[in-house]
Amino acid sequence: PTGVRGLELGHAIYEAQAFPAHFHPEYVIGAVVRGAEALDIRGARHIVGAGSVLLIHPGEVHANSVARGQTLEYK
């Protein structure tokens, strides 16, 4: 958006995607619109489903993938 310095908006749809352990230098706020994501963070696995919002802190190592048999859409 214009006028909001440092803010980046994204929209993604994945069917069979996995991201190995990584981190972001900024906060990540995600809203799951459809499907579910398997999120490995802080030594535990979480299934994050439609209607959920997640917050990942800068530098926090995590891995994520589309939950089995799902199509994941998030913003």
JSON list of C-alpha atoms in Angstrom, two decimals:
[
{"chain": "A", "resi": 1, "resn": "PRO", "atom": "CA", "xyz": [0.00, 0.00, 0.00]},
{"chain": "A", "resi": 2, "resn": "THR", "atom": "CA", "xyz": [1.15, 3.51, -0.67]},
{"chain": "A", "resi": 3, "resn": "GLY", "atom": "CA", "xyz": [1.92, 5.65, 2.32]},
{"chain": "A", "resi": 4, "resn": "VAL", "atom": "CA", "xyz": [2.70, 2.74, 4.67]},
{"chain": "A", "resi": 5, "resn": "ARG", "atom": "CA", "xyz": [6.47, 2.54, 4.69]},
{"chain": "A", "resi": 6, "resn": "GLY", "atom": "CA", "xyz": [7.94, -0.93, 5.27]},
{"chain": "A", "resi": 7, "resn": "LEU", "atom": "CA", "xyz": [4.66, -2.83, 4.84]},
{"chain": "A", "resi": 8, "resn": "GLU", "atom": "CA", "xyz": [4.46, -5.56, 2.24]},
{"chain": "A", "resi": 9, "resn": "LEU", "atom": "CA", "xyz": [1.23, -7.41, 1.43]},
{"chain": "A", "resi": 10, "resn": "GLY", "atom": "CA", "xyz": [1.11, -10.79, -0.23]},
{"chain": "A", "resi": 11, "resn": "HIS", "atom": "CA", "xyz": [-1.35, -13.42, -1.38]},
{"chain": "A", "resi": 12, "resn": "ALA", "atom": "CA", "xyz": [-0.43, -17.03, -2.09]},
{"chain": "A", "resi": 13, "resn": "ILE", "atom": "CA", "xyz": [-2.14, -20.26, -3.11]},
{"chain": "A", "resi": 14, "resn": "TYR", "atom": "CA", "xyz": [-0.17, -23.50, -2.79]},
{"chain": "A", "resi": 15, "resn": "GLU", "atom": "CA", "xyz": [-1.13, -27.11, -3.43]},
{"chain": "A", "resi": 16, "resn": "ALA", "atom": "CA", "xyz": [2.08, -29.02, -2.78]},
{"chain": "A", "resi": 17, "resn": "GLN", "atom": "CA", "xyz": [4.66, -26.62, -1.39]},
{"chain": "A", "resi": 18, "resn": "ALA", "atom": "CA", "xyz": [7.11, -27.03, 1.48]},
{"chain": "A", "resi": 19, "resn": "PHE", "atom": "CA", "xyz": [9.61, -24.54, 2.84]},
{"chain": "A", "resi": 20, "resn": "PRO", "atom": "CA", "xyz": [12.59, -25.88, 4.85]},
{"chain": "A", "resi": 21, "resn": "ALA", "atom": "CA", "xyz": [13.71, -24.21, 8.07]},
{"chain": "A", "resi": 22, "resn": "HIS", "atom": "CA", "xyz": [14.20, -20.48, 7.50]},
{"chain": "A", "resi": 23, "resn": "PHE", "atom": "CA", "xyz": [13.49, -17.09, 9.06]},
{"chain": "A", "resi": 24, "resn": "HIS", "atom": "CA", "xyz": [12.39, -13.62, 8.03]},
{"chain": "A", "resi": 25, "resn": "PRO", "atom": "CA", "xyz": [14.04, -10.38, 9.16]},
{"chain": "A", "resi": 26, "resn": "GLU", "atom": "CA", "xyz": [10.61, -8.83, 9.75]},
{"chain": "A", "resi": 27, "resn": "TYR", "atom": "CA", "xyz": [7.34, -9.79, 11.42]},
{"chain": "A", "resi": 28, "resn": "VAL", "atom": "CA", "xyz": [5.14, -12.11, 9.39]},
{"chain": "A", "resi": 29, "resn": "ILE", "atom": "CA", "xyz": [1.40, -11.96, 9.97]},
{"chain": "A", "resi": 30, "resn": "GLY", "atom": "CA", "xyz": [-0.60, -14.48, 7.97]},
{"chain": "A", "resi": 31, "resn": "ALA", "atom": "CA", "xyz": [-4.32, -15.10, 7.65]},
{"chain": "A", "resi": 32, "resn": "VAL", "atom": "CA", "xyz": [-5.27, -18.55, 6.37]},
{"chain": "A", "resi": 33, "resn": "VAL", "atom": "CA", "xyz": [-8.19, -18.13, 3.99]},
{"chain": "A", "resi": 34, "resn": "ARG", "atom": "CA", "xyz": [-8.56, -21.72, 2.77]},
{"chain": "A", "resi": 35, "resn": "GLY", "atom": "CA", "xyz": [-7.04, -25.08, 3.58]},
{"chain": "A", "resi": 36, "resn": "ALA", "atom": "CA", "xyz": [-4.39, -25.67, 6.23]},
{"chain": "A", "resi": 37, "resn": "GLU", "atom": "CA", "xyz": [-0.68, -25.26, 6.81]},
{"chain": "A", "resi": 38, "resn": "ALA", "atom": "CA", "xyz": [1.65, -27.45, 8.87]},
{"chain": "A", "resi": 39, "resn": "LEU", "atom": "CA", "xyz": [3.93, -25.07, 10.79]},
{"chain": "A", "resi": 40, "resn": "ASP", "atom": "CA", "xyz": [7.00, -26.32, 12.69]},
{"chain": "A", "resi": 41, "resn": "ILE", "atom": "CA", "xyz": [8.08, -23.65, 15.16]},
{"chain": "A", "resi": 42, "resn": "ARG", "atom": "CA", "xyz": [9.51, -23.56, 18.70]},
{"chain": "A", "resi": 43, "resn": "GLY", "atom": "CA", "xyz": [9.96, -27.33, 18.72]},
{"chain": "A", "resi": 44, "resn": "ALA", "atom": "CA", "xyz": [6.32, -28.18, 17.97]},
{"chain": "A", "resi": 45, "resn": "ARG", "atom": "CA", "xyz": [4.14, -28.81, 14.93]},
{"chain": "A", "resi": 46, "resn": "HIS", "atom": "CA", "xyz": [0.92, -26.84, 14.54]},
{"chain": "A", "resi": 47, "resn": "ILE", "atom": "CA", "xyz": [-1.80, -27.28, 11.96]},
{"chain": "A", "resi": 48, "resn": "VAL", "atom": "CA", "xyz": [-3.04, -23.79, 11.11]},
{"chain": "A", "resi": 49, "resn": "GLY", "atom": "CA", "xyz": [-6.44, -23.93, 9.41]},
{"chain": "A", "resi": 50, "resn": "ALA", "atom": "CA", "xyz": [-8.79, -21.59, 7.59]},
{"chain": "A", "resi": 51, "resn": "GLY", "atom": "CA", "xyz": [-9.87, -18.67, 9.75]},
{"chain": "A", "resi": 52, "resn": "SER", "atom": "CA", "xyz": [-6.61, -18.65, 11.72]},
{"chain": "A", "resi": 53, "resn": "VAL", "atom": "CA", "xyz": [-4.13, -15.81, 11.98]},
{"chain": "A", "resi": 54, "resn": "LEU", "atom": "CA", "xyz": [-0.48, -16.45, 12.80]},
{"chain": "A", "resi": 55, "resn": "LEU", "atom": "CA", "xyz": [2.35, -14.18, 13.92]},
{"chain": "A", "resi": 56, "resn": "ILE", "atom": "CA", "xyz": [6.01, -15.05, 13.45]},
{"chain": "A", "resi": 57, "resn": "HIS", "atom": "CA", "xyz": [8.60, -12.81, 15.09]},
{"chain": "A", "resi": 58, "resn": "PRO", "atom": "CA", "xyz": [11.65, -11.48, 13.20]},
{"chain": "A", "resi": 59, "resn": "GLY", "atom": "CA", "xyz": [14.48, -14.03, 13.20]},
{"chain": "A", "resi": 60, "resn": "GLU", "atom": "CA", "xyz": [12.26, -16.87, 14.45]},
{"chain": "A", "resi": 61, "resn": "VAL", "atom": "CA", "xyz": [13.27, -20.09, 12.67]},
{"chain": "A", "resi": 62, "resn": "HIS", "atom": "CA", "xyz": [10.36, -22.10, 11.30]},
{"chain": "A", "resi": 63, "resn": "ALA", "atom": "CA", "xyz": [9.46, -24.54, 8.53]},
{"chain": "A", "resi": 64, "resn": "ASN", "atom": "CA", "xyz": [6.08, -24.81, 6.88]},
{"chain": "A", "resi": 65, "resn": "SER", "atom": "CA", "xyz": [4.23, -26.81, 4.27]},
{"chain": "A", "resi": 66, "resn": "VAL", "atom": "CA", "xyz": [0.76, -27.32, 2.91]},
{"chain": "A", "resi": 67, "resn": "ALA", "atom": "CA", "xyz": [-1.08, -29.78, 5.17]},
{"chain": "A", "resi": 68, "resn": "ARG", "atom": "CA", "xyz": [-1.59, -33.13, 3.47]},
{"chain": "A", "resi": 69, "resn": "GLY", "atom": "CA", "xyz": [-4.42, -33.17, 0.95]},
{"chain": "A", "resi": 70, "resn": "GLN", "atom": "CA", "xyz": [-5.12, -29.43, 1.26]},
{"chain": "A", "resi": 71, "resn": "THR", "atom": "CA", "xyz": [-4.90, -26.38, -0.95]},
{"chain": "A", "resi": 72, "resn": "LEU", "atom": "CA", "xyz": [-3.51, -23.55, 1.13]},
{"chain": "A", "resi": 73, "resn": "GLU", "atom": "CA", "xyz": [-4.50, -19.96, 0.51]},
{"chain": "A", "resi": 74, "resn": "TYR", "atom": "CA", "xyz": [-3.25, -17.20, 2.75]},
{"chain": "A", "resi": 75, "resn": "LYS", "atom": "CA", "xyz": [-2.77, -13.47, 2.85]}
]
